[in-house]
mmCIF file with all atom_site columns, C-alpha atoms in Angstrom:
data_model
loop_
_atom_site.group_PDB
_atom_site.id
_atom_site.type_symbol
_atom_site.label_atom_id
_atom_site.label_alt_id
_atom_site.label_comp_id
_atom_site.label_asym_id
_atom_site.label_entity_id
_atom_site.label_seq_id
_atom_site.pdbx_PDB_ins_code
_atom_site.Cartn_x
_atom_site.Cartn_y
_atom_site.Cartn_z
_atom_site.occupancy
_atom_site.B_iso_or_equiv
_atom_site.pdbx_formal_charge
_atom_site.auth_seq_id
_atom_site.auth_comp_id
_atom_site.auth_asym_id
_atom_site.auth_atom_id
_atom_site.pdbx_PDB_model_num
ATOM 1   C CA . MET U 1 1   ? 10.252  9.190   -15.996 1.00 0.00 ? 13  MET U CA 1
ATOM 2   C CA . THR U 1 2   ? 6.486   9.628   -16.245 1.00 0.00 ? 14  THR U CA 1
ATOM 3   C CA . LEU U 1 3   ? 3.875   7.975   -14.070 1.00 0.00 ? 15  LEU U CA 1
ATOM 4   C CA . ASP U 1 4   ? 2.298   6.237   -17.047 1.00 0.00 ? 16  ASP U CA 1
ATOM 5   C CA . THR U 1 5   ? 5.673   4.565   -17.745 1.00 0.00 ? 17  THR U CA 1
ATOM 6   C CA . ILE U 1 6   ? 6.418   3.351   -14.225 1.00 0.00 ? 18  ILE U CA 1
ATOM 7   C CA . ALA U 1 7   ? 2.944   2.658   -12.758 1.00 0.00 ? 19  ALA U CA 1
ATOM 8   C CA . PRO U 1 8   ? 2.251   -0.590  -14.662 1.00 0.00 ? 20  PRO U CA 1
ATOM 9   C CA . ALA U 1 9   ? 5.720   -1.967  -13.787 1.00 0.00 ? 21  ALA U CA 1
ATOM 10  C CA . PHE U 1 10  ? 5.224   -0.968  -10.148 1.00 0.00 ? 22  PHE U CA 1
ATOM 11  C CA . VAL U 1 11  ? 1.784   -2.605  -9.890  1.00 0.00 ? 23  VAL U CA 1
ATOM 12  C CA . ASP U 1 12  ? 3.023   -5.800  -11.580 1.00 0.00 ? 24  ASP U CA 1
ATOM 13  C CA . MET U 1 13  ? 5.987   -6.133  -9.234  1.00 0.00 ? 25  MET U CA 1
ATOM 14  C CA . ALA U 1 14  ? 4.100   -5.098  -6.073  1.00 0.00 ? 26  ALA U CA 1
ATOM 15  C CA . HIS U 1 15  ? 1.273   -7.522  -6.794  1.00 0.00 ? 27  HIS U CA 1
ATOM 16  C CA . SER U 1 16  ? 3.685   -10.365 -7.498  1.00 0.00 ? 28  SER U CA 1
ATOM 17  C CA . ILE U 1 17  ? 5.491   -9.772  -4.169  1.00 0.00 ? 29  ILE U CA 1
ATOM 18  C CA . VAL U 1 18  ? 2.234   -9.002  -2.266  1.00 0.00 ? 30  VAL U CA 1
ATOM 19  C CA . TRP U 1 19  ? 3.606   -8.083  1.199   1.00 0.00 ? 31  TRP U CA 1
ATOM 20  C CA . ALA U 1 20  ? 5.241   -4.716  1.863   1.00 0.00 ? 32  ALA U CA 1
ATOM 21  C CA . SER U 1 21  ? 7.254   -3.406  4.773   1.00 0.00 ? 33  SER U CA 1
ATOM 22  C CA . ALA U 1 22  ? 5.447   -0.194  5.665   1.00 0.00 ? 34  ALA U CA 1
ATOM 23  C CA . ALA U 1 23  ? 6.871   2.604   7.791   1.00 0.00 ? 35  ALA U CA 1
ATOM 24  C CA . THR U 1 24  ? 5.093   5.446   9.540   1.00 0.00 ? 36  THR U CA 1
ATOM 25  C CA . VAL U 1 25  ? 6.388   8.132   11.896  1.00 0.00 ? 37  VAL U CA 1
ATOM 26  C CA . ASP U 1 26  ? 4.954   9.190   15.248  1.00 0.00 ? 38  ASP U CA 1
ATOM 27  C CA . ALA U 1 27  ? 4.486   12.731  16.586  1.00 0.00 ? 39  ALA U CA 1
ATOM 28  C CA . ASN U 1 28  ? 8.052   12.629  17.995  1.00 0.00 ? 40  ASN U CA 1
ATOM 29  C CA . CYS U 1 29  ? 9.457   11.642  14.583  1.00 0.00 ? 41  CYS U CA 1
ATOM 30  C CA . ARG U 1 30  ? 10.202  8.051   15.622  1.00 0.00 ? 42  ARG U CA 1
ATOM 31  C CA . PRO U 1 31  ? 9.613   5.525   12.842  1.00 0.00 ? 43  PRO U CA 1
ATOM 32  C CA . ARG U 1 32  ? 7.775   2.239   13.160  1.00 0.00 ? 44  ARG U CA 1
ATOM 33  C CA . SER U 1 33  ? 7.537   -0.439  10.510  1.00 0.00 ? 45  SER U CA 1
ATOM 34  C CA . ARG U 1 34  ? 5.082   -3.241  9.984   1.00 0.00 ? 46  ARG U CA 1
ATOM 35  C CA . VAL U 1 35  ? 4.184   -5.652  7.192   1.00 0.00 ? 47  VAL U CA 1
ATOM 36  C CA . LEU U 1 36  ? 1.033   -4.827  5.217   1.00 0.00 ? 48  LEU U CA 1
ATOM 37  C CA . HIS U 1 37  ? -0.760  -6.120  2.133   1.00 0.00 ? 49  HIS U CA 1
ATOM 38  C CA . PRO U 1 38  ? -1.747  -3.300  -0.256  1.00 0.00 ? 50  PRO U CA 1
ATOM 39  C CA . ILE U 1 39  ? -3.713  -3.686  -3.458  1.00 0.00 ? 51  ILE U CA 1
ATOM 40  C CA . TRP U 1 40  ? -2.958  -1.157  -6.209  1.00 0.00 ? 52  TRP U CA 1
ATOM 41  C CA . GLU U 1 41  ? -5.126  0.327   -8.948  1.00 0.00 ? 53  GLU U CA 1
ATOM 42  C CA . TRP U 1 42  ? -3.831  1.960   -12.120 1.00 0.00 ? 54  TRP U CA 1
ATOM 43  C CA . ASP U 1 43  ? -6.447  3.374   -14.477 1.00 0.00 ? 55  ASP U CA 1
ATOM 44  C CA . GLY U 1 44  ? -4.032  4.791   -17.051 1.00 0.00 ? 56  GLY U CA 1
ATOM 45  C CA . THR U 1 45  ? -4.009  8.210   -15.384 1.00 0.00 ? 57  THR U CA 1
ATOM 46  C CA . ASP U 1 46  ? -4.024  7.759   -11.605 1.00 0.00 ? 58  ASP U CA 1
ATOM 47  C CA . LEU U 1 47  ? -2.319  5.242   -9.338  1.00 0.00 ? 59  LEU U CA 1
ATOM 48  C CA . PHE U 1 48  ? -3.549  4.605   -5.843  1.00 0.00 ? 60  PHE U CA 1
ATOM 49  C CA . GLY U 1 49  ? -3.501  1.761   -3.380  1.00 0.00 ? 61  GLY U CA 1
ATOM 50  C CA . TRP U 1 50  ? -5.708  0.390   -0.650  1.00 0.00 ? 62  TRP U CA 1
ATOM 51  C CA . ILE U 1 51  ? -4.776  -1.304  2.592   1.00 0.00 ? 63  ILE U CA 1
ATOM 52  C CA . ALA U 1 52  ? -7.322  -3.246  4.619   1.00 0.00 ? 64  ALA U CA 1
ATOM 53  C CA . THR U 1 53  ? -6.234  -2.894  8.234   1.00 0.00 ? 65  THR U CA 1
ATOM 54  C CA . VAL U 1 54  ? -7.123  -2.946  11.892  1.00 0.00 ? 66  VAL U CA 1
ATOM 55  C CA . PRO U 1 55  ? -7.349  0.741   12.922  1.00 0.00 ? 67  PRO U CA 1
ATOM 56  C CA . SER U 1 56  ? -4.940  0.359   15.845  1.00 0.00 ? 68  SER U CA 1
ATOM 57  C CA . PRO U 1 57  ? -4.234  3.302   18.169  1.00 0.00 ? 69  PRO U CA 1
ATOM 58  C CA . VAL U 1 58  ? -0.589  3.324   17.023  1.00 0.00 ? 70  VAL U CA 1
ATOM 59  C CA . LYS U 1 59  ? -1.468  3.559   13.310  1.00 0.00 ? 71  LYS U CA 1
ATOM 60  C CA . ARG U 1 60  ? -4.089  6.198   14.029  1.00 0.00 ? 72  ARG U CA 1
ATOM 61  C CA . ALA U 1 61  ? -1.659  8.310   16.088  1.00 0.00 ? 73  ALA U CA 1
ATOM 62  C CA . HIS U 1 62  ? 1.150   8.026   13.553  1.00 0.00 ? 74  HIS U CA 1
ATOM 63  C CA . LEU U 1 63  ? -1.017  8.887   10.568  1.00 0.00 ? 75  LEU U CA 1
ATOM 64  C CA . SER U 1 64  ? -2.668  11.721  12.467  1.00 0.00 ? 76  SER U CA 1
ATOM 65  C CA . ALA U 1 65  ? 0.753   13.272  13.137  1.00 0.00 ? 77  ALA U CA 1
ATOM 66  C CA . HIS U 1 66  ? 2.264   12.445  9.743   1.00 0.00 ? 78  HIS U CA 1
ATOM 67  C CA . PRO U 1 67  ? -0.214  11.252  7.074   1.00 0.00 ? 79  PRO U CA 1
ATOM 68  C CA . GLU U 1 68  ? 2.479   9.555   4.993   1.00 0.00 ? 80  GLU U CA 1
ATOM 69  C CA . MET U 1 69  ? 3.674   5.984   4.623   1.00 0.00 ? 81  MET U CA 1
ATOM 70  C CA . SER U 1 70  ? 6.703   4.488   2.934   1.00 0.00 ? 82  SER U CA 1
ATOM 71  C CA . LEU U 1 71  ? 6.252   0.988   1.521   1.00 0.00 ? 83  LEU U CA 1
ATOM 72  C CA . ASN U 1 72  ? 9.021   -1.321  0.361   1.00 0.00 ? 84  ASN U CA 1
ATOM 73  C CA . TYR U 1 73  ? 8.563   -4.636  -1.424  1.00 0.00 ? 85  TYR U CA 1
ATOM 74  C CA . TRP U 1 74  ? 11.347  -7.218  -1.675  1.00 0.00 ? 86  TRP U CA 1
ATOM 75  C CA . ALA U 1 75  ? 11.400  -10.663 -3.279  1.00 0.00 ? 87  ALA U CA 1
ATOM 76  C CA . PRO U 1 76  ? 14.059  -13.351 -2.731  1.00 0.00 ? 88  PRO U CA 1
ATOM 77  C CA . SER U 1 77  ? 14.932  -12.943 -6.415  1.00 0.00 ? 89  SER U CA 1
ATOM 78  C CA . GLN U 1 78  ? 16.104  -9.402  -5.445  1.00 0.00 ? 90  GLN U CA 1
ATOM 79  C CA . ASP U 1 79  ? 13.240  -7.622  -7.250  1.00 0.00 ? 91  ASP U CA 1
ATOM 80  C CA . THR U 1 80  ? 12.398  -4.507  -5.224  1.00 0.00 ? 92  THR U CA 1
ATOM 81  C CA . CYS U 1 81  ? 9.980   -1.649  -5.530  1.00 0.00 ? 93  CYS U CA 1
ATOM 82  C CA . SER U 1 82  ? 8.887   1.122   -3.225  1.00 0.00 ? 94  SER U CA 1
ATOM 83  C CA . ALA U 1 83  ? 6.218   3.789   -2.891  1.00 0.00 ? 95  ALA U CA 1
ATOM 84  C CA . ASP U 1 84  ? 6.178   6.885   -0.702  1.00 0.00 ? 96  ASP U CA 1
ATOM 85  C CA . CYS U 1 85  ? 2.564   7.896   -0.228  1.00 0.00 ? 97  CYS U CA 1
ATOM 86  C CA . LEU U 1 86  ? 0.070   10.254  1.286   1.00 0.00 ? 98  LEU U CA 1
ATOM 87  C CA . VAL U 1 87  ? -2.416  8.255   3.375   1.00 0.00 ? 99  VAL U CA 1
ATOM 88  C CA . GLU U 1 88  ? -6.094  8.800   4.137   1.00 0.00 ? 100 GLU U CA 1
ATOM 89  C CA . TRP U 1 89  ? -8.238  6.796   6.588   1.00 0.00 ? 101 TRP U CA 1
ATOM 90  C CA . TYR U 1 90  ? -11.639 5.596   5.416   1.00 0.00 ? 102 TYR U CA 1
ATOM 91  C CA . THR U 1 91  ? -14.049 4.288   8.038   1.00 0.00 ? 103 THR U CA 1
ATOM 92  C CA . ASP U 1 92  ? -17.360 4.910   6.283   1.00 0.00 ? 104 ASP U CA 1
ATOM 93  C CA . ASP U 1 93  ? -19.342 1.777   5.516   1.00 0.00 ? 105 ASP U CA 1
ATOM 94  C CA . ASP U 1 94  ? -19.541 2.266   1.737   1.00 0.00 ? 106 ASP U CA 1
ATOM 95  C CA . THR U 1 95  ? -15.767 2.579   1.302   1.00 0.00 ? 107 THR U CA 1
ATOM 96  C CA . ARG U 1 96  ? -15.002 -0.265  3.708   1.00 0.00 ? 108 ARG U CA 1
ATOM 97  C CA . VAL U 1 97  ? -17.369 -2.608  1.849   1.00 0.00 ? 109 VAL U CA 1
ATOM 98  C CA . THR U 1 98  ? -15.837 -1.561  -1.486  1.00 0.00 ? 110 THR U CA 1
ATOM 99  C CA . VAL U 1 99  ? -12.280 -2.145  -0.238  1.00 0.00 ? 111 VAL U CA 1
ATOM 100 C CA . TRP U 1 100 ? -13.281 -5.477  1.336   1.00 0.00 ? 112 TRP U CA 1
ATOM 101 C CA . GLU U 1 101 ? -14.613 -6.554  -2.063  1.00 0.00 ? 113 GLU U CA 1
ATOM 102 C CA . LYS U 1 102 ? -11.427 -5.407  -3.822  1.00 0.00 ? 114 LYS U CA 1
ATOM 103 C CA . PHE U 1 103 ? -9.444  -7.864  -1.706  1.00 0.00 ? 115 PHE U CA 1
ATOM 104 C CA . ALA U 1 104 ? -12.085 -10.615 -1.712  1.00 0.00 ? 116 ALA U CA 1
ATOM 105 C CA . ASN U 1 105 ? -12.285 -10.505 -5.526  1.00 0.00 ? 117 ASN U CA 1
ATOM 106 C CA . GLY U 1 106 ? -8.716  -9.427  -6.276  1.00 0.00 ? 118 GLY U CA 1
ATOM 107 C CA . PRO U 1 107 ? -6.469  -11.402 -8.600  1.00 0.00 ? 119 PRO U CA 1
ATOM 108 C CA . ALA U 1 108 ? -4.109  -14.000 -7.142  1.00 0.00 ? 120 ALA U CA 1
ATOM 109 C CA . PRO U 1 109 ? -1.792  -13.668 -5.352  1.00 0.00 ? 121 PRO U CA 1
ATOM 110 C CA . VAL U 1 110 ? -2.869  -10.239 -4.019  1.00 0.00 ? 122 VAL U CA 1
ATOM 111 C CA . GLY U 1 111 ? -6.539  -11.144 -3.529  1.00 0.00 ? 123 GLY U CA 1
ATOM 112 C CA . TYR U 1 112 ? -7.617  -13.026 -0.418  1.00 0.00 ? 124 TYR U CA 1
ATOM 113 C CA . ASP U 1 113 ? -10.650 -13.719 1.755   1.00 0.00 ? 125 ASP U CA 1
ATOM 114 C CA . PRO U 1 114 ? -10.665 -10.972 4.433   1.00 0.00 ? 126 PRO U CA 1
ATOM 115 C CA . TYR U 1 115 ? -12.693 -13.230 6.730   1.00 0.00 ? 127 TYR U CA 1
ATOM 116 C CA . VAL U 1 116 ? -9.466  -15.167 7.457   1.00 0.00 ? 128 VAL U CA 1
ATOM 117 C CA . ILE U 1 117 ? -8.414  -12.268 9.727   1.00 0.00 ? 129 ILE U CA 1
ATOM 118 C CA . PRO U 1 118 ? -9.922  -13.121 13.148  1.00 0.00 ? 130 PRO U CA 1
ATOM 119 C CA . GLN U 1 119 ? -10.609 -9.456  14.045  1.00 0.00 ? 131 GLN U CA 1
ATOM 120 C CA . TRP U 1 120 ? -12.714 -9.137  10.891  1.00 0.00 ? 132 TRP U CA 1
ATOM 121 C CA . SER U 1 121 ? -15.121 -12.004 11.533  1.00 0.00 ? 133 SER U CA 1
ATOM 122 C CA . ASP U 1 122 ? -17.968 -9.450  11.722  1.00 0.00 ? 134 ASP U CA 1
ATOM 123 C CA . GLY U 1 123 ? -17.242 -8.309  8.165   1.00 0.00 ? 135 GLY U CA 1
ATOM 124 C CA . PRO U 1 124 ? -16.325 -4.996  6.538   1.00 0.00 ? 136 PRO U CA 1
ATOM 125 C CA . THR U 1 125 ? -18.457 -2.816  8.834   1.00 0.00 ? 137 THR U CA 1
ATOM 126 C CA . SER U 1 126 ? -16.746 -4.106  11.979  1.00 0.00 ? 138 SER U CA 1
ATOM 127 C CA . ASP U 1 127 ? -15.069 -1.544  14.239  1.00 0.00 ? 139 ASP U CA 1
ATOM 128 C CA . GLN U 1 128 ? -11.894 -3.564  13.699  1.00 0.00 ? 140 GLN U CA 1
ATOM 129 C CA . PHE U 1 129 ? -11.827 -2.990  9.925   1.00 0.00 ? 141 PHE U CA 1
ATOM 130 C CA . ALA U 1 130 ? -10.721 0.201   8.186   1.00 0.00 ? 142 ALA U CA 1
ATOM 131 C CA . ALA U 1 131 ? -9.315  1.150   4.808   1.00 0.00 ? 143 ALA U CA 1
ATOM 132 C CA . LEU U 1 132 ? -6.271  3.245   4.056   1.00 0.00 ? 144 LEU U CA 1
ATOM 133 C CA . ARG U 1 133 ? -6.014  4.938   0.677   1.00 0.00 ? 145 ARG U CA 1
ATOM 134 C CA . LEU U 1 134 ? -2.470  5.423   -0.609  1.00 0.00 ? 146 LEU U CA 1
ATOM 135 C CA . THR U 1 135 ? -1.642  8.186   -3.071  1.00 0.00 ? 147 THR U CA 1
ATOM 136 C CA . PRO U 1 136 ? 1.995   7.834   -4.135  1.00 0.00 ? 148 PRO U CA 1
ATOM 137 C CA . TYR U 1 137 ? 4.231   10.829  -4.692  1.00 0.00 ? 149 TYR U CA 1
ATOM 138 C CA . ARG U 1 138 ? 7.397   8.783   -5.328  1.00 0.00 ? 150 ARG U CA 1
ATOM 139 C CA . LEU U 1 139 ? 7.865   5.348   -6.924  1.00 0.00 ? 151 LEU U CA 1
ATOM 140 C CA . ARG U 1 140 ? 10.913  3.196   -7.541  1.00 0.00 ? 152 ARG U CA 1
ATOM 141 C CA . VAL U 1 141 ? 11.093  -0.147  -9.369  1.00 0.00 ? 153 VAL U CA 1
ATOM 142 C CA . MET U 1 142 ? 14.338  -2.118  -9.509  1.00 0.00 ? 154 MET U CA 1
ATOM 143 C CA . PRO U 1 143 ? 14.250  -5.482  -11.250 1.00 0.00 ? 155 PRO U CA 1
ATOM 144 C CA . ALA U 1 144 ? 16.741  -8.013  -9.874  1.00 0.00 ? 156 ALA U CA 1
ATOM 145 C CA . SER U 1 145 ? 18.567  -8.042  -13.210 1.00 0.00 ? 157 SER U CA 1
ATOM 146 C CA . VAL U 1 146 ? 19.789  -4.484  -12.571 1.00 0.00 ? 158 VAL U CA 1
ATOM 147 C CA . MET U 1 147 ? 21.560  -5.472  -9.368  1.00 0.00 ? 159 MET U CA 1
ATOM 148 C CA . THR U 1 148 ? 22.561  -9.051  -10.165 1.00 0.00 ? 160 THR U CA 1
ATOM 149 C CA . GLN U 1 149 ? 23.491  -8.731  -13.846 1.00 0.00 ? 161 GLN U CA 1
ATOM 150 C CA . GLY U 1 150 ? 23.762  -5.019  -14.614 1.00 0.00 ? 162 GLY U CA 1
ATOM 151 C CA . VAL U 1 151 ? 20.939  -5.438  -17.146 1.00 0.00 ? 163 VAL U CA 1
ATOM 152 C CA . GLY U 1 152 ? 17.900  -3.171  -17.356 1.00 0.00 ? 164 GLY U CA 1
ATOM 153 C CA . GLU U 1 153 ? 17.220  0.044   -15.511 1.00 0.00 ? 165 GLU U CA 1
ATOM 154 C CA . VAL U 1 154 ? 15.929  1.353   -12.219 1.00 0.00 ? 166 VAL U CA 1
ATOM 155 C CA . LEU U 1 155 ? 12.633  3.133   -12.824 1.00 0.00 ? 167 LEU U CA 1
ATOM 156 C CA . THR U 1 156 ? 11.858  6.174   -10.676 1.00 0.00 ? 168 THR U CA 1
ATOM 157 C CA . TRP U 1 157 ? 9.092   8.714   -10.634 1.00 0.00 ? 169 TRP U CA 1
ATOM 158 C CA . GLN U 1 158 ? 8.553   11.707  -8.392  1.00 0.00 ? 170 GLN U CA 1
ATOM 159 C CA . GLY U 1 159 ? 5.261   13.538  -8.347  1.00 0.00 ? 171 GLY U CA 1
ATOM 160 C CA . ARG U 1 160 ? 4.259   16.578  -6.412  1.00 0.00 ? 172 ARG U CA 1
ATOM 161 C CA . LEU U 1 161 ? 5.679   16.370  -2.897  1.00 0.00 ? 173 LEU U CA 1
ATOM 162 C CA . PRO U 1 162 ? 3.280   16.780  0.031   1.00 0.00 ? 174 PRO U CA 1
#
């Protein structure tokens, strides 16, 4: 399947679910998962996501050792989608302000006011605010109807592996 076929379905499902379980791996190959809130952008050619996050020492160490993240979305309806991604940290002021605005002005339910996060009360240039850019190399979208009714199809796409 091509990216232009799966990307819109992935973005629609991910944005409707909003929260993703995200896994990283440390230097000793031990995984750790957390719940994060990505926002995705599809321009008809490229798909990438952004995560607004606190740049914790654990996240920094994991992504320094292995700059990949696996994200899985699940809804009670049994809709699921996932993205395996390359990850880049952005701590420059211009990018952080841009990413802050993406969330502050994003469509419901994925958009939100970043000021609600106590660590970010000083705004997008705070030391406690960073942006992660996600570049997927594998996507999977499975509507609930596939599992619960045997109707539809699982959509998968694999790009160039890191």
